[in-house]
């Protein structure tokens, strides 16, 4: 029997519910307490390569993956743990690259197209994109804002999904970010700005979601980022987590950005990283490695925007 490993992850917008797809099924955890705990799990005997959870509900969507996938990579299922039943199942024309289960919508990304399903009616909207094997998009639930890759490489599109309307609204298309393919799109917790990162240029570009303009740029100051990083945001800092380090940047538009690098164990690269800001004290950085061990760090930012971190919990989840 192969050791159990983390293959996929999903985080709700507040970081209180975490879903892990593993080489043998999936587990959903509650993180709203100091000590993470299991909400529910399902042993499938096969790998889950994509997963999406919605807040503290009993609903989880997933796609097979890993060396021994649970299902074909173009099949998606939605499981209701309350009734112990599959409530939705669909086969797509090609492999699924990304999924996101929300209150009113179910979003599915394939290589060159995205499908947005309205859960109340089943109505589906199609959005064409540039090649998107990493399933890149970002959704902000409070305003129902969806950011996707556009058909033109290096550009993004902006949509309002509108749960009360039969069709989605196109706000703006082809917002130019880079000359090269985009590697990440993230929306900050306040919904005021988005950050777009490009591995080729090693730059983070900040987009004002009201003006739809790039207003700020930061170059990567940590080790060269060679694969899609985790981009984490709080009101004062941006954190880029890679296999070797977590790099913290102040984002308050000083003339010269201060940054802080926290080295990570290269022998246990992160399978998931997320930042929470709702607890008492400073923001909390959570890093889970492929073996399911979580390290939680308290992040302190002093008045001079200098960052320090303290490990407050280490725990094996799997």
C-alpha angles and dihedrals in degrees: 000000000000118000115263113257138180111253102166142010143198129194129191117230093263096043093239097117123045128184121198123196109206139184088266106034135297141300128200117207135193113226099176091100127063091255116049115234137189115260095180141326141192126210109211099166089233139074129280112206100178130030138173129189129186114221114284095333124123091239123107132170122205147172128204121257148145129064093316106029122201091225141353112298092244093058124090129188132190115210126201107204092190091065095025090231143117106250099180135023130172139169118215131203094251141009116307113240102182142004135190126186114202137170095269104011144048113208122198125185123200127178097282105004142050128209122206114196121196104219096209095056107013089236111156128209121197122216121187118217142177115264106308111177091154093056093238119189138114131219129193110199101198092064097022089236118164123192117193139167111269125224088261112078115247093023134101135208126218124213138174108216096200108202090203095055129068093231136040121248120237106221099178137338134206099022099180113231107153142356088237135055117293117243102189141015119192133171119211119241092255093053092232100114143012130216121218121191130197121197092202094058098028089223134133113213120198118213123198104225092209099050093027088222132128105247103168140028132195126186120219110262098180128074114315109282108230102171136028107301130204108259112202127184139198129164093271108024145041118209123200112194120196135162093278107032151357112238119201121202129185108232101193092110100254115170089251119027117230116219138185128202123210113193118227131203105268090200089064106039117192118266090185137009130181140165126222127193104176098086126088114273124022129334116296121227114206120196121182120188126213091267091058099254113143126206117191119199128191109224116212122193115190125207090269089057092248113151129218130171135208125192106232101170140019118183140160108235100182 
